[in-house]
Amino acid sequence: MDRRTLFKGLLALTVVGQVEAAEPTAGRGAEPGADPAPLDHELEKYPRCVVCNMDRRRFHYARHLTHYADDHVDGTCSLECTAEMMLRERRRGFKAIYGPDFGADGEPKPLVDVAAATYLLGSRLPGTMTRRSKYVFADPVAAQRVRQEQGGELATFDEALAASMAEKAEQLGRRYRNDQERLRRKKDGAAG
């Protein structure tokens, strides 16, 4: 067997392996990498944000964890990065999204289901990946207490997510306008 034949055979096996790995796993059990218990040791399993690569342990008070319908899990550093992943992966479906209970004592903050949580938006507390802070509270009374000290407004997860998406849209629009202006200047400089 000559080298070309051997190389073609190895290439074909590699391509077949990649195609099989990319095929859906229906009928073959759980998805590779699926995590049916995402809250168990989540900071060890998901130490970095899948969007921006920030250290989720450092930003434990803002991190989120998205558990999809197929048991895939994404760890993010903030609601901002969670919103981006929700857009990217929306076809997977969502089992649960968890956020850190800022009202709880100790570190790291324990994760709670955001569907039943109260968010504090736009307080004087620093934001993570955003100018407008968004903090999660399991207890609405604790959220109200922090609101009285730090300002801001109370919101549901849907309202906090909408605020994140509006900020993202504003950032993207600004980025587009800046890129267009840069291209216009470059074109004008080349013409002159």
mmCIF file of C-alpha atoms in Angstrom:
data_model
loop_
_atom_site.group_PDB
_atom_site.id
_atom_site.type_symbol
_atom_site.label_atom_id
_atom_site.label_comp_id
_atom_site.label_asym_id
_atom_site.label_seq_id
_atom_site.Cartn_x
_atom_site.Cartn_y
_atom_site.Cartn_z
ATOM 1 C CA MET A 1 0.000 0.000 0.000
ATOM 2 C CA ASP A 2 1.460 3.372 -0.960
ATOM 3 C CA ARG A 3 1.366 6.523 1.185
ATOM 4 C CA ARG A 4 -1.405 8.197 -0.793
ATOM 5 C CA THR A 5 -3.765 5.257 -0.343
ATOM 6 C CA LEU A 6 -2.923 5.084 3.366
ATOM 7 C CA PHE A 7 -3.416 8.843 3.757
ATOM 8 C CA LYS A 8 -6.777 8.754 1.931
ATOM 9 C CA GLY A 9 -7.920 5.884 4.157
ATOM 10 C CA LEU A 10 -6.925 7.720 7.324
ATOM 11 C CA LEU A 11 -8.605 10.890 6.062
ATOM 12 C CA ALA A 12 -11.816 8.981 5.295
ATOM 13 C CA LEU A 13 -11.834 7.418 8.787
ATOM 14 C CA THR A 14 -11.297 10.844 10.357
ATOM 15 C CA VAL A 15 -14.164 12.375 8.365
ATOM 16 C CA VAL A 16 -16.485 9.460 9.206
ATOM 17 C CA GLY A 17 -15.608 9.824 12.901
ATOM 18 C CA GLN A 18 -16.340 13.552 12.792
ATOM 19 C CA VAL A 19 -19.662 13.008 11.041
ATOM 20 C CA GLU A 20 -20.690 10.355 13.565
ATOM 21 C CA ALA A 21 -19.713 12.666 16.427
ATOM 22 C CA ALA A 22 -21.803 15.460 14.916
ATOM 23 C CA GLU A 23 -24.921 13.306 14.400
ATOM 24 C CA PRO A 24 -27.750 13.592 16.923
ATOM 25 C CA THR A 25 -27.659 11.014 19.683
ATOM 26 C CA ALA A 26 -31.339 10.062 19.496
ATOM 27 C CA GLY A 27 -31.770 6.439 20.403
ATOM 28 C CA ARG A 28 -28.218 6.142 21.762
ATOM 29 C CA GLY A 29 -28.853 7.424 25.294
ATOM 30 C CA ALA A 30 -27.879 10.781 26.756
ATOM 31 C CA GLU A 31 -25.949 13.360 24.780
ATOM 32 C CA PRO A 32 -22.180 13.127 25.252
ATOM 33 C CA GLY A 33 -21.283 15.626 27.933
ATOM 34 C CA ALA A 34 -24.856 15.739 29.255
ATOM 35 C CA ASP A 35 -25.141 16.608 32.925
ATOM 36 C CA PRO A 36 -28.383 15.534 34.603
ATOM 37 C CA ALA A 37 -27.177 17.026 37.934
ATOM 38 C CA PRO A 38 -25.678 20.394 36.955
ATOM 39 C CA LEU A 39 -25.784 21.922 40.443
ATOM 40 C CA ASP A 40 -23.481 19.269 41.932
ATOM 41 C CA HIS A 41 -19.997 20.849 42.104
ATOM 42 C CA GLU A 42 -20.982 23.291 39.356
ATOM 43 C CA LEU A 43 -18.050 25.668 39.852
ATOM 44 C CA GLU A 44 -15.596 22.799 39.439
ATOM 45 C CA LYS A 45 -17.397 21.461 36.364
ATOM 46 C CA TYR A 46 -18.028 24.885 34.786
ATOM 47 C CA PRO A 47 -15.221 27.166 36.052
ATOM 48 C CA ARG A 48 -15.179 29.576 33.087
ATOM 49 C CA CYS A 49 -17.863 31.464 31.207
ATOM 50 C CA VAL A 50 -18.637 29.816 27.847
ATOM 51 C CA VAL A 51 -19.130 33.246 26.232
ATOM 52 C CA CYS A 52 -16.335 35.494 27.526
ATOM 53 C CA ASN A 53 -14.086 33.020 29.398
ATOM 54 C CA MET A 54 -14.287 34.960 32.680
ATOM 55 C CA ASP A 55 -13.648 33.028 35.895
ATOM 56 C CA ARG A 56 -17.078 32.091 37.268
ATOM 57 C CA ARG A 57 -15.570 31.430 40.725
ATOM 58 C CA ARG A 58 -14.415 35.038 40.927
ATOM 59 C CA PHE A 59 -17.832 36.292 39.794
ATOM 60 C CA HIS A 60 -19.798 33.750 41.831
ATOM 61 C CA TYR A 61 -22.263 36.473 42.889
ATOM 62 C CA ALA A 62 -23.301 37.117 39.248
ATOM 63 C CA ARG A 63 -22.833 33.717 37.563
ATOM 64 C CA HIS A 64 -25.677 31.823 35.927
ATOM 65 C CA LEU A 65 -26.086 28.214 34.849
ATOM 66 C CA THR A 66 -28.358 27.155 31.982
ATOM 67 C CA HIS A 67 -29.649 23.579 31.917
ATOM 68 C CA TYR A 68 -31.098 22.670 28.524
ATOM 69 C CA ALA A 69 -33.813 20.143 27.727
ATOM 70 C CA ASP A 70 -31.186 17.691 26.376
ATOM 71 C CA ASP A 71 -29.242 17.945 29.695
ATOM 72 C CA HIS A 72 -26.467 20.020 28.130
ATOM 73 C CA VAL A 73 -25.270 22.730 30.551
ATOM 74 C CA ASP A 74 -23.647 26.128 29.979
ATOM 75 C CA GLY A 75 -22.016 28.094 32.772
ATOM 76 C CA THR A 76 -21.817 31.862 32.339
ATOM 77 C CA CYS A 77 -20.423 34.733 34.384
ATOM 78 C CA SER A 78 -23.512 36.945 34.234
ATOM 79 C CA LEU A 79 -27.041 37.397 32.988
ATOM 80 C CA GLU A 80 -25.592 39.251 29.979
ATOM 81 C CA CYS A 81 -23.665 36.177 28.827
ATOM 82 C CA THR A 82 -26.644 33.950 29.706
ATOM 83 C CA ALA A 83 -28.861 36.029 27.398
ATOM 84 C CA GLU A 84 -26.364 35.537 24.574
ATOM 85 C CA MET A 85 -26.265 31.765 25.135
ATOM 86 C CA MET A 86 -30.051 31.590 25.300
ATOM 87 C CA LEU A 87 -30.203 33.186 21.860
ATOM 88 C CA ARG A 88 -27.562 30.859 20.442
ATOM 89 C CA GLU A 89 -28.976 27.668 21.934
ATOM 90 C CA ARG A 90 -32.725 28.421 21.981
ATOM 91 C CA ARG A 91 -33.533 25.396 19.833
ATOM 92 C CA ARG A 92 -32.296 23.065 22.569
ATOM 93 C CA GLY A 93 -35.135 24.107 24.872
ATOM 94 C CA PHE A 94 -34.633 25.052 28.499
ATOM 95 C CA LYS A 95 -35.017 22.843 31.550
ATOM 96 C CA ALA A 96 -33.923 25.463 34.108
ATOM 97 C CA ILE A 97 -31.768 28.541 34.548
ATOM 98 C CA TYR A 98 -30.067 29.211 37.842
ATOM 99 C CA GLY A 99 -28.654 32.415 39.287
ATOM 100 C CA PRO A 100 -26.788 33.196 42.525
ATOM 101 C CA ASP A 101 -28.823 34.183 45.571
ATOM 102 C CA PHE A 102 -27.198 37.501 46.450
ATOM 103 C CA GLY A 103 -29.213 37.578 49.687
ATOM 104 C CA ALA A 104 -27.556 34.405 50.991
ATOM 105 C CA ASP A 105 -24.612 34.548 53.361
ATOM 106 C CA GLY A 106 -21.248 33.086 52.436
ATOM 107 C CA GLU A 107 -19.310 32.466 49.275
ATOM 108 C CA PRO A 108 -19.879 31.179 46.735
ATOM 109 C CA LYS A 109 -23.480 32.281 46.576
ATOM 110 C CA PRO A 110 -25.855 29.310 46.184
ATOM 111 C CA LEU A 111 -27.735 28.981 42.902
ATOM 112 C CA VAL A 112 -31.529 29.282 42.763
ATOM 113 C CA ASP A 113 -34.032 28.799 39.955
ATOM 114 C CA VAL A 114 -34.487 32.234 38.351
ATOM 115 C CA ALA A 115 -38.132 31.500 37.480
ATOM 116 C CA ALA A 116 -39.018 32.023 41.144
ATOM 117 C CA ALA A 117 -36.371 34.664 41.912
ATOM 118 C CA THR A 118 -36.492 38.440 42.197
ATOM 119 C CA TYR A 119 -33.917 40.543 40.361
ATOM 120 C CA LEU A 120 -32.620 43.912 41.509
ATOM 121 C CA LEU A 121 -31.818 46.007 38.422
ATOM 122 C CA GLY A 122 -29.769 49.173 38.189
ATOM 123 C CA SER A 123 -28.682 49.496 41.795
ATOM 124 C CA ARG A 124 -25.445 51.136 42.922
ATOM 125 C CA LEU A 125 -23.905 47.658 43.197
ATOM 126 C CA PRO A 126 -21.367 47.051 40.402
ATOM 127 C CA GLY A 127 -22.552 45.238 37.296
ATOM 128 C CA THR A 128 -20.863 42.245 35.695
ATOM 129 C CA MET A 129 -20.450 42.581 31.911
ATOM 130 C CA THR A 130 -22.852 45.540 32.027
ATOM 131 C CA ARG A 131 -23.187 49.064 33.339
ATOM 132 C CA ARG A 132 -26.645 48.305 34.718
ATOM 133 C CA SER A 133 -26.294 45.772 37.513
ATOM 134 C CA LYS A 134 -28.599 42.777 37.828
ATOM 135 C CA TYR A 135 -28.642 40.791 41.076
ATOM 136 C CA VAL A 136 -30.691 37.678 41.917
ATOM 137 C CA PHE A 137 -32.517 37.108 45.205
ATOM 138 C CA ALA A 138 -34.390 34.000 46.304
ATOM 139 C CA ASP A 139 -36.243 36.079 48.918
ATOM 140 C CA PRO A 140 -38.115 39.169 47.668
ATOM 141 C CA VAL A 141 -37.873 40.702 51.163
ATOM 142 C CA ALA A 142 -34.065 40.511 50.989
ATOM 143 C CA ALA A 143 -34.201 42.103 47.525
ATOM 144 C CA GLN A 144 -36.362 44.930 48.860
ATOM 145 C CA ARG A 145 -33.966 45.475 51.786
ATOM 146 C CA VAL A 146 -30.959 45.792 49.425
ATOM 147 C CA ARG A 147 -33.019 48.025 47.123
ATOM 148 C CA GLN A 148 -33.655 50.434 50.012
ATOM 149 C CA GLU A 149 -29.902 50.657 50.650
ATOM 150 C CA GLN A 150 -28.583 50.549 47.066
ATOM 151 C CA GLY A 151 -31.453 51.829 44.915
ATOM 152 C CA GLY A 152 -32.611 50.187 41.712
ATOM 153 C CA GLU A 153 -35.842 48.460 40.811
ATOM 154 C CA LEU A 154 -37.221 44.988 41.462
ATOM 155 C CA ALA A 155 -37.954 42.771 38.466
ATOM 156 C CA THR A 156 -38.742 39.253 37.336
ATOM 157 C CA PHE A 157 -36.335 37.111 35.336
ATOM 158 C CA ASP A 158 -38.206 38.009 32.127
ATOM 159 C CA GLU A 159 -37.811 41.724 32.846
ATOM 160 C CA ALA A 160 -34.123 41.328 33.711
ATOM 161 C CA LEU A 161 -33.578 39.306 30.532
ATOM 162 C CA ALA A 162 -35.380 41.963 28.467
ATOM 163 C CA ALA A 163 -33.114 44.639 30.005
ATOM 164 C CA SER A 164 -30.043 42.576 29.091
ATOM 165 C CA MET A 165 -31.272 42.089 25.526
ATOM 166 C CA ALA A 166 -32.005 45.808 25.140
ATOM 167 C CA GLU A 167 -28.468 46.620 26.301
ATOM 168 C CA LYS A 168 -27.047 44.035 23.893
ATOM 169 C CA ALA A 169 -29.059 45.545 21.003
ATOM 170 C CA GLU A 170 -27.769 49.021 21.900
ATOM 171 C CA GLN A 171 -24.172 47.748 22.017
ATOM 172 C CA LEU A 172 -24.517 45.996 18.667
ATOM 173 C CA GLY A 173 -26.070 49.071 17.042
ATOM 174 C CA ARG A 174 -23.250 51.244 18.376
ATOM 175 C CA ARG A 175 -20.676 48.724 17.153
ATOM 176 C CA TYR A 176 -22.257 48.677 13.692
ATOM 177 C CA ARG A 177 -22.298 52.482 13.462
ATOM 178 C CA ASN A 178 -18.670 52.692 14.607
ATOM 179 C CA ASP A 179 -17.581 50.064 12.073
ATOM 180 C CA GLN A 180 -19.413 51.870 9.284
ATOM 181 C CA GLU A 181 -17.786 55.172 10.259
ATOM 182 C CA ARG A 182 -14.341 53.515 10.327
ATOM 183 C CA LEU A 183 -14.916 52.055 6.853
ATOM 184 C CA ARG A 184 -16.105 55.434 5.538
ATOM 185 C CA ARG A 185 -12.983 57.162 6.874
ATOM 186 C CA LYS A 186 -10.752 54.490 5.388
ATOM 187 C CA LYS A 187 -12.484 54.823 2.023
ATOM 188 C CA ASP A 188 -12.253 58.656 2.145
ATOM 189 C CA GLY A 189 -8.541 58.435 3.076
ATOM 190 C CA ALA A 190 -7.809 56.069 0.198
ATOM 191 C CA ALA A 191 -9.648 58.321 -2.276
ATOM 192 C CA GLY A 192 -7.785 61.451 -1.165
#
